[in-house]
mmCIF file of C-alpha atoms and ligand atoms in Angstrom:
data_model
loop_
_atom_site.group_PDB
_atom_site.id
_atom_site.type_symbol
_atom_site.label_atom_id
_atom_site.label_comp_id
_atom_site.label_asym_id
_atom_site.label_seq_id
_atom_site.Cartn_x
_atom_site.Cartn_y
_atom_site.Cartn_z
ATOM 1 C CA UNK N 1 92.865 192.829 176.645
ATOM 2 C CA UNK N 2 93.160 190.782 179.680
ATOM 3 C CA UNK N 3 95.508 187.694 180.078
ATOM 4 C CA UNK N 4 95.427 185.182 182.552
ATOM 5 C CA UNK N 5 97.175 181.683 183.387
ATOM 6 C CA UNK N 6 95.675 178.661 184.377
ATOM 7 C CA UNK N 7 97.814 176.640 187.013
ATOM 8 C CA UNK N 8 97.547 172.802 187.317
ATOM 9 C CA UNK N 9 98.576 171.535 190.770
ATOM 10 C CA UNK N 10 100.563 168.305 190.149
ATOM 11 C CA UNK N 11 102.418 166.571 192.771
ATOM 12 C CA UNK N 12 105.003 164.116 191.720
ATOM 13 C CA UNK N 13 105.535 161.241 194.110
ATOM 14 C CA UNK N 14 107.137 157.689 194.592
ATOM 15 C CA UNK N 15 105.138 154.512 195.096
ATOM 16 C CA UNK N 16 106.356 154.565 198.654
ATOM 17 C CA UNK N 17 104.939 157.899 199.278
ATOM 18 C CA UNK N 18 101.322 156.897 198.478
ATOM 19 C CA UNK N 19 98.811 155.776 201.346
ATOM 20 C CA UNK N 20 97.630 152.177 201.334
ATOM 21 C CA UNK N 21 94.464 152.894 199.525
ATOM 22 C CA UNK N 22 96.283 154.619 196.609
ATOM 23 C CA UNK N 23 99.101 151.910 196.312
ATOM 24 C CA UNK N 24 96.511 149.318 196.003
ATOM 25 C CA UNK N 25 94.760 151.142 193.062
ATOM 26 C CA UNK N 26 98.191 151.823 191.420
ATOM 27 C CA UNK N 27 98.794 147.919 191.681
ATOM 28 C CA UNK N 28 95.321 147.349 190.285
ATOM 29 C CA UNK N 29 95.926 149.766 187.537
ATOM 30 C CA UNK N 30 99.151 147.956 186.640
ATOM 31 C CA UNK N 31 97.438 144.571 186.948
ATOM 32 C CA UNK N 32 94.844 145.889 184.314
ATOM 33 C CA UNK N 33 97.266 146.494 181.705
ATOM 34 C CA UNK N 34 97.487 142.517 181.553
ATOM 35 C CA UNK N 35 93.889 142.547 180.417
ATOM 36 C CA UNK N 36 94.163 145.074 177.698
ATOM 37 C CA UNK N 37 93.341 143.943 174.171
ATOM 38 C CA UNK N 38 95.968 145.926 172.143
ATOM 39 C CA UNK N 39 96.791 143.813 169.127
ATOM 40 C CA UNK N 40 97.207 146.904 166.831
ATOM 41 C CA UNK N 41 99.008 149.461 168.905
ATOM 42 C CA UNK N 42 100.666 147.071 171.505
ATOM 43 C CA UNK N 43 100.310 150.053 174.105
ATOM 44 C CA UNK N 44 98.460 148.415 176.986
ATOM 45 C CA UNK N 45 96.683 150.807 179.435
ATOM 46 C CA UNK N 46 94.962 149.770 182.818
ATOM 47 C CA UNK N 47 92.704 151.905 184.783
ATOM 48 C CA UNK N 48 91.375 151.352 188.419
ATOM 49 C CA UNK N 49 88.479 153.424 189.976
ATOM 50 C CA UNK N 50 87.684 153.400 193.641
ATOM 51 C CA UNK N 51 83.986 154.061 194.388
ATOM 52 C CA UNK N 52 82.214 155.612 197.298
ATOM 53 C CA UNK N 53 80.838 152.138 198.191
ATOM 54 C CA UNK N 54 84.283 150.936 198.587
ATOM 55 C CA UNK N 55 84.133 148.655 195.334
ATOM 56 C CA UNK N 56 87.100 149.149 193.041
ATOM 57 C CA UNK N 57 86.400 148.737 189.317
ATOM 58 C CA UNK N 58 89.155 148.053 186.497
ATOM 59 C CA UNK N 59 89.350 148.554 182.965
ATOM 60 C CA UNK N 60 91.779 147.930 179.996
ATOM 61 C CA UNK N 61 91.731 149.206 176.528
ATOM 62 C CA UNK N 62 89.917 147.335 174.072
ATOM 63 C CA UNK N 63 91.199 147.708 170.453
ATOM 64 C CA UNK N 64 89.076 146.696 167.241
ATOM 65 C CA UNK N 65 90.019 145.890 163.821
ATOM 66 C CA UNK N 66 87.935 149.008 162.814
ATOM 67 C CA UNK N 67 90.218 151.424 164.958
ATOM 68 C CA UNK N 68 87.747 154.119 166.007
ATOM 69 C CA UNK N 69 85.544 151.270 167.500
ATOM 70 C CA UNK N 70 88.077 150.694 170.171
ATOM 71 C CA UNK N 71 88.008 152.060 173.735
ATOM 72 C CA UNK N 72 90.645 153.492 176.214
ATOM 73 C CA UNK N 73 91.199 151.910 179.590
ATOM 74 C CA UNK N 74 89.852 154.793 181.240
ATOM 75 C CA UNK N 75 86.518 154.888 179.323
ATOM 76 C CA UNK N 76 86.207 150.820 179.711
ATOM 77 C CA UNK N 77 86.522 151.660 183.337
ATOM 78 C CA UNK N 78 84.340 154.670 183.955
ATOM 79 C CA UNK N 79 81.450 153.036 181.684
ATOM 80 C CA UNK N 80 81.447 149.733 183.655
ATOM 81 C CA UNK N 81 81.747 151.237 187.051
ATOM 82 C CA UNK N 82 78.945 153.721 186.302
ATOM 83 C CA UNK N 83 76.793 150.728 184.777
ATOM 84 C CA UNK N 84 77.423 148.324 187.451
ATOM 85 C CA UNK N 85 77.104 150.708 190.509
ATOM 86 C CA UNK N 86 74.892 153.511 189.472
ATOM 87 C CA UNK N 87 74.410 154.885 193.146
ATOM 88 C CA UNK N 88 78.184 154.894 193.839
ATOM 89 C CA UNK N 89 80.183 157.896 193.028
ATOM 90 C CA UNK N 90 84.070 158.156 191.948
ATOM 91 C CA UNK N 91 86.553 158.959 194.585
ATOM 92 C CA UNK N 92 89.889 158.199 192.583
ATOM 93 C CA UNK N 93 91.229 156.869 189.560
ATOM 94 C CA UNK N 94 94.628 155.182 188.702
ATOM 95 C CA UNK N 95 96.015 155.142 185.474
ATOM 96 C CA UNK N 96 98.806 152.809 184.192
ATOM 97 C CA UNK N 97 100.348 151.558 180.973
ATOM 98 C CA UNK N 98 103.104 149.621 179.256
ATOM 99 C CA UNK N 99 104.687 150.303 176.066
ATOM 100 C CA UNK N 100 105.001 148.176 173.109
ATOM 101 C CA UNK N 101 107.961 146.378 174.532
ATOM 102 C CA UNK N 102 105.636 145.223 177.478
ATOM 103 C CA UNK N 103 107.642 147.507 179.888
ATOM 104 C CA UNK N 104 105.834 149.984 181.960
ATOM 105 C CA UNK N 105 106.185 153.414 180.718
ATOM 106 C CA UNK N 106 108.546 155.832 182.163
ATOM 107 C CA UNK N 107 106.776 159.029 182.356
ATOM 108 C CA UNK N 108 103.248 158.959 183.769
ATOM 109 C CA UNK N 109 100.651 158.062 181.351
ATOM 110 C CA UNK N 110 98.344 160.937 180.351
ATOM 111 C CA UNK N 111 94.733 160.122 179.514
ATOM 112 C CA UNK N 112 93.474 161.218 176.188
ATOM 113 C CA UNK N 113 91.257 164.242 175.745
ATOM 114 C CA UNK N 114 87.933 162.132 175.170
ATOM 115 C CA UNK N 115 88.772 160.279 178.437
ATOM 116 C CA UNK N 116 89.310 163.326 180.313
ATOM 117 C CA UNK N 117 85.931 164.456 179.153
ATOM 118 C CA UNK N 118 84.227 161.338 179.831
ATOM 119 C CA UNK N 119 85.716 161.274 183.302
ATOM 120 C CA UNK N 120 84.894 164.904 184.124
ATOM 121 C CA UNK N 121 81.007 163.821 183.760
ATOM 122 C CA UNK N 122 81.451 161.510 186.605
ATOM 123 C CA UNK N 123 83.422 164.184 188.728
ATOM 124 C CA UNK N 124 80.358 166.555 188.012
ATOM 125 C CA UNK N 125 77.888 163.570 189.167
ATOM 126 C CA UNK N 126 80.095 162.934 192.324
ATOM 127 C CA UNK N 127 79.661 166.601 193.210
ATOM 128 C CA UNK N 128 83.406 166.460 194.522
ATOM 129 C CA UNK N 129 86.591 166.023 193.369
ATOM 130 C CA UNK N 130 87.668 162.774 191.956
ATOM 131 C CA UNK N 131 91.508 162.277 192.565
ATOM 132 C CA UNK N 132 93.603 161.285 189.591
ATOM 133 C CA UNK N 133 96.732 159.123 189.699
ATOM 134 C CA UNK N 134 98.913 158.973 186.780
ATOM 135 C CA UNK N 135 101.276 156.025 186.988
ATOM 136 C CA UNK N 136 104.826 156.088 185.466
ATOM 137 C CA UNK N 137 107.621 153.251 186.264
ATOM 138 C CA UNK N 138 109.529 156.362 188.019
ATOM 139 C CA UNK N 139 107.263 159.197 189.023
ATOM 140 C CA UNK N 140 103.696 159.094 189.871
ATOM 141 C CA UNK N 141 101.695 162.139 189.164
ATOM 142 C CA UNK N 142 98.713 162.955 191.651
ATOM 143 C CA UNK N 143 96.266 165.718 190.266
ATOM 144 C CA UNK N 144 93.506 166.809 192.743
ATOM 145 C CA UNK N 145 90.619 166.461 190.429
ATOM 146 C CA UNK N 146 89.565 165.429 186.965
ATOM 147 C CA UNK N 147 89.062 169.033 186.273
ATOM 148 C CA UNK N 148 92.462 169.809 186.540
ATOM 149 C CA UNK N 149 93.419 167.436 183.709
ATOM 150 C CA UNK N 150 90.809 169.543 181.388
ATOM 151 C CA UNK N 151 91.106 173.283 181.738
ATOM 152 C CA UNK N 152 88.301 175.368 180.335
ATOM 153 C CA UNK N 153 86.189 171.993 179.802
ATOM 154 C CA UNK N 154 82.774 172.012 178.131
ATOM 155 C CA UNK N 155 80.656 171.661 181.098
ATOM 156 C CA UNK N 156 76.894 172.642 180.378
ATOM 157 C CA UNK N 157 74.763 174.303 177.701
ATOM 158 C CA UNK N 158 74.469 177.836 179.414
HETATM 159 N N1 LIG H 201 94.800 154.608 175.058
HETATM 160 C C1 LIG H 201 94.100 154.350 176.286
HETATM 161 O O1 LIG H 201 93.633 153.236 176.684
HETATM 162 N N2 LIG H 201 94.055 155.491 177.377
HETATM 163 C C2 LIG H 201 94.612 156.582 177.000
HETATM 164 O O2 LIG H 201 94.590 157.487 177.894
HETATM 165 C C3 LIG H 201 95.435 156.685 175.826
HETATM 166 C C4 LIG H 201 95.226 155.680 174.918
HETATM 167 C C5 LIG H 201 94.738 153.571 174.296
HETATM 168 C C6 LIG H 201 94.003 153.499 173.115
HETATM 169 C C7 LIG H 201 94.680 152.529 172.197
HETATM 170 O O3 LIG H 201 94.328 151.537 172.315
HETATM 171 C C8 LIG H 201 96.233 152.617 172.571
HETATM 172 O O4 LIG H 201 96.059 153.315 173.793
HETATM 173 C C9 LIG H 201 97.059 153.372 171.594
HETATM 174 O O5 LIG H 201 96.342 154.843 171.548
#
């Protein structure tokens, strides 16, 4: 038997420690939570994606009375980004959320498994790491890549 560990590098930083570009993305992700449509969970999530052409695309979760028909903020943003700018690649994504009281969540928000898989597709297309910024009211976590969020990901058929 062999045993190994998979280690994920995470930097925990404050807002002030971010560079200007990342601060802007964090602010836009926070603002995007205001455009969430979450009448069922009241959990409002926002995402902001920086593209290689300099554009920043945002998205928010969109719920539906038929619950599974709703979509997370990350997938709203990444599908819109690639449908709008198919020739651009993803550079960085920031994700923020507010809880049912309307306050920003204390711990950095973690994307669901389906969103990690969806985002991985665009990291693969980019051919380089897409930085992930998980935003909380206190800490902000920075991961170097989408693949770091999804160890042992399904990537191909062979
Ligand atoms: N949600 C997101 O938008 N992103 C995530 O990473 C996790 C969950 C949404 C889906 C649903 O509208 C609400 O948050 C509660 O699960």
